[in-house]
Short mmCIF file of C-alpha atoms and ligand atoms in Angstrom, two decimals:
data_model
loop_
_atom_site.label_atom_id
_atom_site.label_comp_id
_atom_site.label_asym_id
_atom_site.label_seq_id
_atom_site.Cartn_x
_atom_site.Cartn_y
_atom_site.Cartn_z
CA MET U 111 -1.76 -24.86 -9.29
CA SER U 112 -2.02 -28.36 -7.54
CA ALA U 113 -4.16 -29.72 -9.78
CA ASN U 114 -2.20 -28.43 -12.71
CA ALA U 115 1.16 -30.19 -10.71
CA LEU U 116 -0.59 -33.70 -10.82
CA LYS U 117 -1.49 -33.49 -14.16
CA GLY U 118 2.06 -32.88 -14.92
CA VAL U 119 3.31 -35.45 -12.84
CA ARG U 120 0.59 -37.92 -14.38
CA ASN U 121 1.70 -37.19 -17.88
CA ALA U 122 5.44 -37.63 -16.98
CA ALA U 123 4.81 -41.02 -15.39
CA MET U 124 2.68 -42.07 -18.74
CA LEU U 125 5.68 -40.80 -20.87
CA ILE U 126 8.34 -42.86 -18.74
CA ALA U 127 5.58 -45.71 -18.80
CA GLY U 128 5.24 -45.49 -22.65
CA LEU U 129 9.09 -45.30 -23.34
CA LEU U 130 9.84 -48.50 -20.96
CA VAL U 131 6.91 -50.46 -23.46
CA ALA U 132 8.78 -49.30 -26.44
CA TRP U 133 12.17 -50.32 -25.15
CA GLN U 134 10.81 -53.94 -24.29
CA ALA U 135 8.59 -54.07 -27.40
CA LEU U 136 12.01 -52.76 -29.63
CA TYR U 137 14.35 -55.64 -27.33
CA TRP U 138 11.77 -58.35 -28.39
CA PHE U 139 12.09 -57.49 -31.74
CA VAL U 140 16.38 -56.71 -32.45
CA GLY U 141 17.28 -59.20 -29.68
CA ASP U 142 20.28 -59.83 -27.35
CA ALA U 143 22.97 -58.63 -29.96
CA ALA U 144 22.29 -55.17 -29.76
CA LEU U 145 19.88 -54.14 -26.88
CA ARG U 146 19.44 -55.39 -23.32
CA PRO U 147 15.55 -55.27 -21.98
CA PRO U 148 14.89 -52.65 -19.36
CA LEU U 149 14.53 -54.63 -16.21
CA ALA U 150 18.06 -56.42 -16.80
CA THR U 151 19.34 -52.69 -17.64
CA PHE U 152 18.16 -51.33 -14.39
CA ARG U 153 19.72 -53.87 -12.29
CA TYR U 154 23.08 -53.55 -14.70
CA THR U 155 22.86 -49.67 -13.23
CA LEU U 156 22.55 -50.61 -9.92
CA ASN U 157 25.64 -52.33 -9.62
CA LEU U 158 27.34 -49.93 -11.72
CA VAL U 159 26.80 -47.00 -9.52
CA THR U 160 27.68 -49.35 -6.20
CA SER U 161 31.03 -50.12 -7.77
CA GLU U 162 33.72 -48.76 -7.40
CA ALA U 163 35.54 -48.41 -10.07
CA PHE U 164 32.52 -45.89 -11.75
CA TRP U 165 32.83 -42.87 -9.41
CA PRO U 166 36.12 -41.51 -10.74
CA HIS U 167 34.52 -41.45 -14.20
CA LEU U 168 31.47 -39.63 -12.93
CA SER U 169 33.03 -37.26 -10.91
CA GLU U 170 35.53 -36.47 -13.75
CA THR U 171 32.74 -36.13 -16.16
CA MET U 172 30.50 -33.52 -13.92
CA ARG U 173 33.53 -31.59 -13.01
CA ALA U 174 34.22 -31.20 -16.73
CA PHE U 175 30.81 -30.39 -17.37
CA ALA U 176 30.05 -27.99 -14.42
CA VAL U 177 33.54 -25.75 -15.58
CA ALA U 178 32.84 -25.61 -19.60
CA LEU U 179 29.19 -24.56 -18.17
CA ALA U 180 29.98 -22.08 -16.23
CA ILE U 181 32.94 -20.36 -18.63
CA ALA U 182 29.72 -21.10 -21.49
CA VAL U 183 27.42 -19.02 -19.38
CA SER U 184 29.67 -16.13 -17.84
CA VAL U 185 31.42 -15.87 -21.29
CA GLY U 186 28.29 -16.07 -23.18
CA LEU U 187 26.50 -13.62 -20.96
CA ALA U 188 29.20 -11.45 -21.63
CA THR U 189 29.38 -11.10 -24.94
CA GLY U 190 25.86 -11.10 -25.29
CA PHE U 191 25.47 -8.26 -22.95
CA TRP U 192 28.42 -6.42 -25.17
CA LEU U 193 27.14 -7.03 -28.43
CA GLY U 194 23.16 -6.56 -27.85
CA SER U 195 23.68 -3.01 -26.60
CA HIS U 196 26.46 -1.79 -29.03
CA LYS U 197 24.84 -1.93 -32.43
CA LEU U 198 28.24 -1.58 -34.65
CA SER U 199 29.82 -4.17 -33.01
CA SER U 200 26.95 -6.50 -33.37
CA GLN U 201 26.78 -5.71 -37.08
CA VAL U 202 30.40 -7.36 -37.10
CA PHE U 203 30.28 -10.03 -34.70
CA GLU U 204 27.25 -11.82 -35.04
CA PRO U 205 27.35 -13.15 -38.48
CA MET U 206 30.74 -14.67 -37.22
CA LEU U 207 28.85 -16.34 -33.63
CA VAL U 208 26.12 -17.77 -36.32
CA ALA U 209 28.54 -19.55 -38.74
CA VAL U 210 30.41 -20.59 -35.70
CA TYR U 211 27.11 -21.94 -34.37
CA SER U 212 26.61 -24.00 -37.63
CA ILE U 213 30.49 -25.50 -38.07
CA PRO U 214 30.57 -29.09 -36.58
CA LYS U 215 32.49 -28.09 -33.47
CA ILE U 216 34.36 -32.09 -34.17
CA THR U 217 36.39 -30.23 -36.60
CA LEU U 218 38.10 -28.41 -34.03
CA TYR U 219 38.75 -30.90 -31.64
CA PRO U 220 42.48 -31.67 -33.25
CA ILE U 221 43.13 -28.42 -32.68
CA LEU U 222 42.26 -28.00 -29.01
CA LEU U 223 43.88 -31.17 -28.57
CA LEU U 224 46.84 -29.61 -29.82
CA ALA U 225 46.42 -26.50 -27.70
CA PHE U 226 45.61 -27.97 -24.45
CA GLY U 227 46.66 -31.86 -24.28
CA LEU U 228 44.84 -34.98 -23.49
CA GLY U 229 42.94 -34.20 -20.36
CA MET U 230 41.07 -32.23 -18.66
CA PRO U 231 41.37 -28.73 -20.16
CA ALA U 232 40.82 -30.10 -23.42
CA LYS U 233 37.29 -31.98 -22.54
CA ILE U 234 36.51 -28.36 -21.01
CA ALA U 235 37.21 -26.35 -23.61
CA PHE U 236 35.08 -28.70 -25.69
CA GLY U 237 32.44 -28.12 -23.90
CA ALA U 238 32.10 -24.69 -23.81
CA ILE U 239 32.68 -23.75 -27.38
CA HIS U 240 29.46 -25.98 -27.38
CA GLY U 241 27.75 -23.90 -25.01
CA ILE U 242 29.20 -20.09 -25.68
CA VAL U 243 27.39 -19.19 -29.13
CA PRO U 244 24.01 -20.39 -28.30
CA VAL U 245 24.30 -18.48 -24.73
CA ALA U 246 25.71 -15.50 -26.41
CA LEU U 247 23.15 -15.53 -28.97
CA PHE U 248 20.34 -15.83 -27.21
CA THR U 249 21.51 -12.55 -24.95
CA ILE U 250 22.34 -10.74 -27.46
CA ASN U 251 18.18 -11.01 -28.69
CA ALA U 252 17.25 -10.77 -25.09
CA VAL U 253 19.21 -7.61 -24.91
CA ARG U 254 18.15 -6.32 -27.64
CA ASN U 255 14.51 -6.68 -27.18
CA VAL U 256 14.20 -5.23 -23.60
CA ARG U 257 11.67 -2.31 -24.55
CA PRO U 258 12.91 1.08 -24.85
CA ILE U 259 10.54 2.59 -22.23
CA LEU U 260 12.21 0.52 -19.39
CA ILE U 261 15.68 1.50 -20.29
CA LYS U 262 14.33 5.12 -20.69
CA THR U 263 12.57 4.53 -17.31
CA GLY U 264 15.63 3.49 -15.75
CA ARG U 265 17.57 6.91 -16.95
CA VAL U 266 15.54 9.18 -15.35
CA HIS U 267 15.42 7.18 -12.27
CA GLY U 268 19.38 8.18 -12.66
CA LEU U 269 20.63 4.73 -13.07
CA SER U 270 24.19 4.25 -14.06
CA ALA U 271 25.73 2.07 -16.31
CA THR U 272 26.10 -1.17 -14.46
CA GLU U 273 23.38 -0.25 -12.34
CA MET U 274 21.23 -0.01 -15.96
CA VAL U 275 22.41 -3.60 -16.86
CA ARG U 276 21.65 -5.28 -13.16
CA ALA U 277 18.65 -3.50 -12.64
CA VAL U 278 16.83 -3.32 -15.49
CA LEU U 279 18.27 -5.09 -18.73
CA PHE U 280 19.20 -8.34 -16.74
CA PRO U 281 15.85 -8.83 -15.63
CA ALA U 282 13.97 -7.94 -18.55
CA ALA U 283 16.16 -9.96 -20.59
CA LEU U 284 16.14 -13.10 -18.13
CA PRO U 285 13.57 -15.01 -19.30
CA GLU U 286 14.92 -15.44 -23.21
CA ILE U 287 18.53 -15.58 -21.55
CA PHE U 288 17.18 -18.27 -19.35
CA THR U 289 16.24 -19.98 -22.84
CA GLY U 290 19.93 -19.51 -24.04
CA PHE U 291 21.02 -20.92 -20.67
CA ARG U 292 19.06 -24.24 -21.32
CA VAL U 293 19.80 -24.69 -24.48
CA GLY U 294 23.69 -23.95 -24.01
CA PHE U 295 23.24 -26.59 -21.14
CA SER U 296 22.44 -29.47 -23.26
CA LEU U 297 24.84 -28.65 -25.64
CA THR U 298 27.75 -28.37 -23.31
CA LEU U 299 26.76 -31.40 -21.92
CA ILE U 300 27.22 -32.85 -25.43
CA GLY U 301 30.26 -31.21 -26.05
CA THR U 302 32.04 -32.63 -22.79
CA LEU U 303 30.62 -36.13 -23.68
CA LEU U 304 31.85 -35.71 -27.24
CA GLY U 305 35.06 -34.82 -26.01
CA GLU U 306 35.34 -37.54 -23.40
CA MET U 307 34.34 -40.02 -26.00
CA PHE U 308 37.64 -39.47 -28.73
CA ALA U 309 40.38 -38.42 -26.49
CA ALA U 310 40.57 -39.10 -22.78
CA GLN U 311 41.18 -41.61 -19.93
CA ARG U 312 38.58 -41.15 -17.88
CA GLY U 313 34.91 -40.17 -17.99
CA LEU U 314 31.44 -41.50 -18.82
CA GLY U 315 32.13 -40.63 -22.50
CA TYR U 316 35.50 -42.49 -22.07
CA LEU U 317 33.37 -45.45 -20.59
CA LEU U 318 30.92 -45.41 -23.32
CA MET U 319 33.66 -45.60 -25.69
CA THR U 320 35.22 -48.27 -24.08
CA ALA U 321 32.03 -50.67 -23.86
CA ILE U 322 31.52 -49.73 -27.60
CA GLY U 323 35.24 -51.00 -28.13
CA LEU U 324 34.76 -54.44 -26.24
CA HIS U 325 30.90 -54.57 -27.17
CA ASN U 326 29.80 -54.70 -23.77
CA VAL U 327 26.16 -53.82 -24.28
CA ASP U 328 25.54 -54.19 -20.71
CA LEU U 329 27.84 -51.03 -20.18
CA ILE U 330 26.71 -48.88 -23.38
CA MET U 331 22.83 -49.36 -22.23
CA ALA U 332 23.51 -48.90 -18.28
CA VAL U 333 25.86 -45.41 -19.26
CA THR U 334 23.36 -44.36 -21.75
CA LEU U 335 20.46 -44.73 -19.28
CA LEU U 336 22.08 -42.52 -16.73
CA LEU U 337 23.31 -39.87 -19.19
CA ILE U 338 19.41 -39.89 -20.29
CA THR U 339 18.00 -39.83 -17.10
CA PHE U 340 20.53 -37.04 -15.68
CA ALA U 341 19.73 -34.97 -19.31
CA ALA U 342 16.08 -35.31 -18.97
CA ALA U 343 15.54 -34.69 -15.50
CA VAL U 344 17.68 -31.46 -15.41
CA SER U 345 16.21 -30.16 -18.79
CA SER U 346 12.52 -30.49 -17.40
CA VAL U 347 13.59 -28.73 -14.44
CA LEU U 348 14.82 -25.69 -16.42
CA LEU U 349 11.88 -25.95 -19.10
CA ALA U 350 9.56 -25.21 -15.83
CA ILE U 351 11.50 -22.47 -14.74
CA ASP U 352 11.69 -21.26 -18.19
CA ARG U 353 7.94 -21.13 -18.42
CA ARG U 354 7.72 -19.87 -15.20
CA LEU U 355 9.66 -16.40 -16.36
CA HIS U 356 8.08 -16.23 -19.46
CA ARG U 357 4.60 -16.07 -17.82
CA ARG U 358 5.11 -12.80 -16.39
CA ILE U 359 5.65 -10.96 -19.82
CA MET J 264 8.18 36.00 -16.87
CA SER J 265 11.73 36.69 -16.84
CA GLN J 266 13.99 33.70 -17.49
CA ALA J 267 15.67 33.96 -14.10
CA SER J 268 12.74 33.38 -12.05
CA ALA J 269 11.21 30.68 -14.25
CA HIS J 270 11.34 26.85 -12.51
CA VAL J 271 11.50 25.38 -15.88
CA SER J 272 12.98 27.62 -19.37
CA LEU J 273 12.62 26.79 -22.88
CA ARG J 274 14.24 28.93 -25.78
CA GLY J 275 14.03 28.47 -29.27
CA VAL J 276 13.63 24.60 -28.53
CA THR J 277 13.97 22.85 -31.90
CA LYS J 278 14.11 18.64 -32.53
CA THR J 279 14.97 17.11 -35.74
CA PHE J 280 15.14 13.48 -36.09
CA PRO J 281 17.05 11.67 -38.98
CA SER J 282 14.14 10.78 -41.39
CA ALA J 283 13.76 6.96 -43.05
CA ALA J 284 14.25 8.51 -46.38
CA GLY J 285 17.83 9.88 -45.13
CA GLY J 286 16.57 13.25 -45.00
CA GLU J 287 15.16 14.98 -41.74
CA LEU J 288 12.54 15.04 -40.05
CA HIS J 289 11.04 18.21 -38.23
CA ALA J 290 9.14 17.31 -35.12
CA LEU J 291 9.51 20.47 -32.97
CA GLY J 292 9.70 23.87 -32.73
CA PRO J 293 11.16 26.61 -32.38
CA VAL J 294 9.61 26.70 -29.03
CA ASP J 295 9.38 29.29 -26.40
CA LEU J 296 8.24 28.12 -22.94
CA ASP J 297 8.55 28.96 -19.12
CA LEU J 298 7.11 27.35 -16.49
CA ARG J 299 6.54 29.27 -13.10
CA ARG J 300 7.46 27.77 -9.92
CA GLY J 301 4.40 25.58 -8.74
CA GLU J 302 2.62 25.88 -11.93
CA PHE J 303 -0.06 23.36 -13.50
CA LEU J 304 0.73 23.66 -17.30
CA ALA J 305 -1.33 21.70 -19.56
CA VAL J 306 -0.30 20.75 -23.11
CA VAL J 307 -2.52 19.53 -25.74
CA GLY J 308 -1.81 19.52 -29.57
CA PRO J 309 -2.70 17.44 -32.16
CA SER J 310 -1.45 13.99 -32.63
CA GLY J 311 2.04 13.62 -34.01
CA CYS J 312 3.06 17.40 -33.16
CA GLY J 313 6.14 16.76 -30.76
CA LYS J 314 4.03 17.03 -27.47
CA SER J 315 6.44 13.90 -26.11
CA THR J 316 9.51 14.95 -27.82
CA LEU J 317 8.89 17.90 -25.92
CA LEU J 318 8.49 16.10 -22.93
CA GLU J 319 11.78 13.85 -23.34
CA LEU J 320 14.01 17.20 -24.33
CA ILE J 321 12.91 18.70 -20.82
CA ALA J 322 13.33 15.29 -18.90
CA GLY J 323 17.18 15.70 -20.38
CA LEU J 324 16.63 12.11 -22.14
CA SER J 325 17.84 13.83 -25.28
CA PRO J 326 19.58 16.72 -26.41
CA PRO J 327 17.24 19.77 -28.56
CA THR J 328 18.90 20.14 -31.96
CA ALA J 329 18.91 23.43 -30.84
CA GLY J 330 17.78 26.30 -28.72
CA THR J 331 18.50 25.71 -24.36
CA ILE J 332 16.49 24.40 -21.74
CA GLU J 333 16.83 25.27 -17.93
CA PHE J 334 15.58 23.70 -15.30
CA GLU J 335 16.21 25.69 -11.94
CA GLY J 336 18.51 28.10 -13.69
CA ARG J 337 20.83 24.81 -14.49
CA ARG J 338 20.81 23.89 -17.87
CA ILE J 339 19.99 20.95 -19.47
CA ALA J 340 22.03 18.94 -22.15
CA GLY J 341 21.41 15.65 -22.38
CA ASP J 342 21.34 14.61 -18.92
CA ILE J 343 18.82 13.87 -16.45
CA PRO J 344 18.26 16.57 -13.66
CA ASP J 345 17.61 15.48 -10.10
CA GLY J 346 13.94 16.45 -8.69
CA ILE J 347 12.57 15.63 -12.39
CA GLY J 348 9.39 12.92 -12.13
CA VAL J 349 8.50 11.63 -15.81
CA VAL J 350 5.10 9.56 -16.55
CA PHE J 351 5.40 8.16 -19.80
CA GLN J 352 2.64 7.70 -22.51
CA GLU J 353 3.53 3.77 -23.12
CA ASP J 354 2.90 1.25 -20.02
CA ALA J 355 6.49 1.37 -18.40
CA CYS J 356 6.26 -1.03 -15.34
CA PHE J 357 8.85 -3.39 -14.86
CA PRO J 358 6.68 -6.52 -15.49
CA TRP J 359 9.47 -8.77 -13.24
CA LEU J 360 8.86 -6.33 -10.36
CA SER J 361 5.15 -6.29 -8.08
CA VAL J 362 3.64 -3.37 -7.68
CA GLU J 363 5.04 -2.87 -4.40
CA ALA J 364 8.64 -3.42 -5.70
CA ASN J 365 7.80 -1.18 -8.67
CA VAL J 366 6.66 1.62 -6.70
CA ALA J 367 9.64 1.48 -4.38
CA PHE J 368 11.81 1.37 -7.43
CA GLY J 369 11.42 5.09 -7.43
CA LEU J 370 13.25 5.71 -3.92
CA ARG J 371 16.03 3.40 -5.47
CA LYS J 372 18.27 6.50 -5.26
CA SER J 373 16.23 8.61 -2.78
CA ALA J 374 18.96 8.47 1.01
CA ILE J 375 15.96 7.45 3.41
CA GLU J 376 15.84 4.71 5.50
CA PRO J 377 14.39 1.58 4.81
CA ALA J 378 11.10 1.99 7.39
CA ALA J 379 10.60 5.37 6.17
CA LYS J 380 10.66 4.02 2.66
CA THR J 381 7.93 1.20 2.82
CA LYS J 382 5.79 3.57 5.04
CA ARG J 383 5.92 5.92 1.79
CA VAL J 384 5.37 3.65 -0.77
CA ARG J 385 2.16 2.03 0.86
CA GLU J 386 0.95 5.45 1.19
CA VAL J 387 1.80 6.51 -2.52
CA ILE J 388 -0.04 2.93 -3.36
CA GLU J 389 -3.11 3.49 -1.37
CA LEU J 390 -3.39 6.97 -3.04
CA MET J 391 -3.40 5.58 -5.89
CA GLY J 392 -6.10 2.87 -4.90
CA LEU J 393 -3.82 -0.25 -5.37
CA THR J 394 -3.96 -1.34 -2.25
CA ASP J 395 -5.37 -4.57 -3.03
CA PHE J 396 -2.70 -5.40 -5.48
CA ALA J 397 0.29 -4.51 -3.84
CA LYS J 398 1.88 -7.96 -4.39
CA SER J 399 0.98 -8.58 -7.68
CA TYR J 400 2.50 -8.72 -10.80
CA PRO J 401 1.68 -6.26 -13.89
CA ALA J 402 0.87 -8.83 -16.33
CA GLN J 403 -2.58 -9.39 -13.76
CA LEU J 404 -3.17 -5.60 -13.62
CA SER J 405 -5.75 -3.55 -16.34
CA GLY J 406 -3.90 -1.13 -18.45
CA GLY J 407 -5.54 1.75 -16.47
CA MET J 408 -4.15 0.42 -13.46
CA ARG J 409 -0.35 -0.10 -14.51
CA GLN J 410 -0.71 3.50 -15.65
CA ARG J 411 -1.42 3.98 -11.58
CA VAL J 412 1.43 2.15 -10.85
CA CYS J 413 3.98 4.35 -12.99
CA ILE J 414 2.47 7.83 -11.33
CA ALA J 415 3.13 6.12 -8.29
CA ARG J 416 6.52 5.44 -8.92
CA THR J 417 6.89 8.65 -10.07
CA LEU J 418 5.11 10.48 -7.40
CA VAL J 419 7.21 8.68 -4.47
CA LYS J 420 9.79 10.50 -5.25
CA GLU J 421 8.18 13.47 -4.69
CA PRO J 422 9.75 15.23 -7.54
CA ARG J 423 9.93 19.00 -7.88
CA LEU J 424 8.88 18.99 -11.25
CA ILE J 425 6.44 16.20 -12.93
CA LEU J 426 6.06 15.39 -16.34
CA LEU J 427 2.89 13.80 -17.05
CA ASP J 428 2.39 12.39 -20.84
CA GLU J 429 -1.14 11.38 -21.19
CA PRO J 430 -1.23 9.74 -17.79
CA PHE J 431 -4.80 9.22 -17.86
CA GLY J 432 -5.14 7.98 -21.77
CA ALA J 433 -5.91 4.10 -20.76
CA LEU J 434 -8.45 5.17 -18.19
CA ASP J 435 -12.59 5.42 -18.23
CA GLN J 436 -13.83 9.10 -17.97
CA GLN J 437 -15.05 8.73 -14.52
CA THR J 438 -11.76 7.46 -13.48
CA ARG J 439 -10.06 10.59 -15.54
CA LEU J 440 -11.77 12.88 -13.60
CA LEU J 441 -11.38 11.16 -10.01
CA MET J 442 -7.48 10.64 -11.05
CA GLY J 443 -7.52 14.55 -11.80
CA ASP J 444 -8.73 15.33 -8.57
CA GLU J 445 -6.18 13.28 -7.08
CA VAL J 446 -3.18 14.85 -8.97
CA LEU J 447 -4.76 18.18 -8.11
CA LYS J 448 -4.69 17.44 -4.51
CA LEU J 449 -1.00 16.09 -4.95
CA TRP J 450 0.00 19.21 -7.00
CA ARG J 451 -1.60 21.27 -3.92
CA GLN J 452 0.13 19.56 -1.11
CA THR J 453 3.61 19.42 -2.80
CA GLY J 454 3.94 22.29 -4.93
CA ALA J 455 5.56 20.74 -7.61
CA THR J 456 5.57 22.07 -10.92
CA VAL J 457 3.14 20.22 -12.99
CA PHE J 458 3.53 19.38 -16.96
CA LEU J 459 0.95 17.82 -18.01
CA ILE J 460 0.23 16.24 -21.81
CA THR J 461 -3.27 15.35 -23.02
CA HIS J 462 -5.53 14.99 -25.70
CA ALA J 463 -8.17 15.38 -24.18
CA LEU J 464 -9.44 19.35 -23.80
CA ASP J 465 -11.79 19.16 -21.09
CA GLU J 466 -9.11 17.62 -18.65
CA ALA J 467 -6.77 20.83 -19.59
CA ALA J 468 -9.22 23.01 -19.05
CA MET J 469 -10.44 21.38 -15.76
CA LEU J 470 -6.90 20.83 -14.03
CA ALA J 471 -4.49 23.48 -15.25
CA ASP J 472 -3.44 27.00 -14.77
CA ARG J 473 -2.43 27.46 -18.14
CA ILE J 474 -2.98 25.31 -22.00
CA ALA J 475 -0.64 25.76 -24.34
CA VAL J 476 -1.80 24.57 -27.73
CA MET J 477 0.84 23.18 -30.09
CA SER J 478 0.31 23.70 -33.61
CA ALA J 479 0.52 20.24 -36.07
CA ARG J 480 3.84 18.92 -36.74
CA PRO J 481 6.48 20.58 -36.46
CA GLY J 482 4.85 21.73 -32.88
CA ARG J 483 5.01 25.78 -32.10
CA LEU J 484 2.77 27.01 -29.25
CA ILE J 485 0.16 29.24 -31.05
CA ASP J 486 -1.83 29.58 -28.20
CA ALA J 487 -1.72 29.66 -24.33
CA VAL J 488 -4.93 30.10 -22.51
CA GLU J 489 -4.88 31.37 -18.69
CA THR J 490 -7.75 29.66 -16.58
CA ASN J 491 -7.51 31.71 -13.56
CA TRP J 492 -8.73 29.01 -11.64
CA PRO J 493 -8.20 29.11 -7.77
CA ARG J 494 -5.89 26.99 -6.38
CA GLU J 495 -8.21 25.03 -4.41
CA ARG J 496 -10.27 23.01 -6.67
CA ASP J 497 -11.33 20.00 -8.03
CA SER J 498 -13.35 18.33 -10.48
CA ARG J 499 -16.61 20.07 -10.07
CA ILE J 500 -15.16 23.02 -11.70
CA VAL J 501 -16.60 21.74 -14.76
CA GLU J 502 -20.25 23.22 -13.57
CA ARG J 503 -18.75 26.73 -14.04
CA PRO J 504 -19.56 28.83 -17.18
CA GLU J 505 -15.89 29.78 -17.53
CA PHE J 506 -15.34 25.83 -18.32
CA GLY J 507 -17.43 25.74 -21.56
CA VAL J 508 -15.54 28.94 -22.36
CA ILE J 509 -12.17 27.94 -22.20
CA THR J 510 -12.79 24.44 -23.93
CA ALA J 511 -14.26 26.51 -26.38
CA ARG J 512 -11.14 28.56 -27.05
CA LEU J 513 -9.02 25.45 -26.87
CA TRP J 514 -11.18 23.63 -29.57
CA LYS J 515 -11.14 27.00 -31.67
CA SER J 516 -7.43 27.27 -31.75
CA LEU J 517 -7.15 23.33 -31.99
CA ARG J 518 -9.71 22.74 -35.00
CA GLU J 519 -7.44 24.08 -38.18
CA GLU J 520 -4.65 22.34 -36.74
CA SER J 521 -6.32 18.78 -36.12
CA LEU J 522 -7.63 18.93 -39.62
CA LYS J 523 -4.39 19.63 -40.76
CA THR J 524 -2.92 16.62 -39.35
CA ILE J 525 -6.00 14.43 -40.36
CA GLY J 526 -5.49 15.85 -43.95
CA ARG J 527 -2.02 14.53 -44.04
CA ALA J 528 -3.01 11.48 -42.66
CA LYS J 529 -5.03 10.61 -45.43
N1 LIG C 679 13.06 8.75 -31.77
C1 LIG C 679 12.79 9.13 -32.90
N2 LIG C 679 12.85 8.98 -34.26
C2 LIG C 679 12.39 9.50 -35.25
N3 LIG C 679 11.59 10.12 -35.26
C3 LIG C 679 10.51 10.42 -34.31
C4 LIG C 679 11.09 9.30 -32.86
N4 LIG C 679 10.43 9.91 -31.90
C5 LIG C 679 9.66 11.09 -32.46
N5 LIG C 679 9.25 10.69 -33.72
C6 LIG C 679 8.98 11.56 -34.78
O1 LIG C 679 8.44 12.86 -33.99
C7 LIG C 679 7.10 13.57 -34.48
C8 LIG C 679 6.61 13.86 -33.01
O2 LIG C 679 6.50 12.56 -32.16
P1 LIG C 679 5.97 12.75 -30.75
O3 LIG C 679 5.64 11.16 -30.51
O4 LIG C 679 6.48 13.85 -30.10
O5 LIG C 679 4.22 13.04 -30.99
P2 LIG C 679 3.13 13.64 -29.85
O6 LIG C 679 2.79 14.98 -30.24
O7 LIG C 679 3.55 13.16 -28.59
O8 LIG C 679 1.96 12.58 -30.29
P3 LIG C 679 1.04 11.70 -29.94
O9 LIG C 679 -0.10 12.35 -30.12
O10 LIG C 679 0.50 10.87 -30.75
O11 LIG C 679 1.42 11.10 -28.88
C9 LIG C 679 6.47 12.23 -34.94
O12 LIG C 679 6.15 12.48 -36.40
C10 LIG C 679 7.08 11.11 -34.93
O13 LIG C 679 7.26 10.40 -35.66
MG1 LIG C 680 2.90 11.43 -27.69
#
């Protein structure tokens, strides 16, 4: 176990080192107009995160993301459990979900802006619609694939419908649901940032868009670095949990 | 045996399933059967004859297509009666729970206090020879051990009627005999009625007071053999001359039916 963990840390360190080398090499190749070298970026990022002006943007994005994710997960789970355990409704609604999944969500953004106006609610809604569908689709499959014998076992122990969901369906489906959560997490983050990039006055997405407008390469690089680091760190934690959950099956 | 005094009573019980071709598959019956209170009944029959179907009907997991089933004088109609414990043919352990927690699941609905609960769980785990694995997860156990977990989860409830669907199918012959002894001991101690499905004729002959023989699908009862064993008994009963006589009689009744099943499968 600890030998494995050590190996994991070593692999991660090697990956990061490799990425940094590639980054530096790319910088030498394309030059100052489009890129900054790693060291300069780190220095700039440090300055950025210690500056007063940065925190409102970060907190805005994080709040929007947290609420969007909470909505995506709760609506996705509820939809998933409902459709996963009702054959008829799933025959009707599942194809719709798949269709929604494949639409580029950006085409819905103007409608959302009209409905919610500029600002927090529109961002949250845009983030959430990215996450709901994958969470729902994974949950549907997870619930549907619960072995019938486990449900029968629940029944012979006299479980009510809610107890069945809590004590049998949910834990049995959890590994698969968690995979859905992982995908939902990434997509909700993308959705929230996209929302900020096109219609907002605050947030990391807005900051990035302004930086692009001003051709502030340092700022672009710094914000991108922060976002990538955040996404990669959370994703690897989620992936580790995911693997652990799947090991018991 | 009158219907009123029987612990479980089946009258004209039939089950059909919708078949894949759009027609009907006649899986079972009509079956008439009474279980005496405290009786150990074994059911043998060719593969696919409807044994598991019969068990699920008695457990109240699905309603019969025709006929009636009564447990302790109350009609079972697709609801799950209290006091019945079931061990299924398939592995039914909850993979996300430890052995201990799986067994404790059996006591979810009982009102006993936590300390007594823990004690009882521990006792049953010990009885099933799983003490060293109490903290393990099902994925870390062999198939036979997982089946023992399921048996423990059922026994811990102290059901008045125990339905067992080939519970020793995954065990080797020696362990089977020993587990059979344990079941006999429990049966004597608890006074429960036992309904045991098995494909092993010697197991049926060794354990049961009475053995019901089923025909090929649709399963009907074609023979019932009383063993007349004393209540105090164990696996050494196989040494008795009557044991051979009973097994031979079972095989005589079954041979023809089993041939039908194989012939159909070809
Ligand atoms: N839910 C179901 N839907 C449709 N057909 C079913 C269902 N359950 C059982 N059957 C059919 O009913 C018949 C009897 O099945 P059952 O499982 O009761 O047999 P069995 O005697 O327990 O067999 P085995 O000894 O192999 O366990 C089989 O032909 C089976 O395919
Ligand atoms: Mg069966």
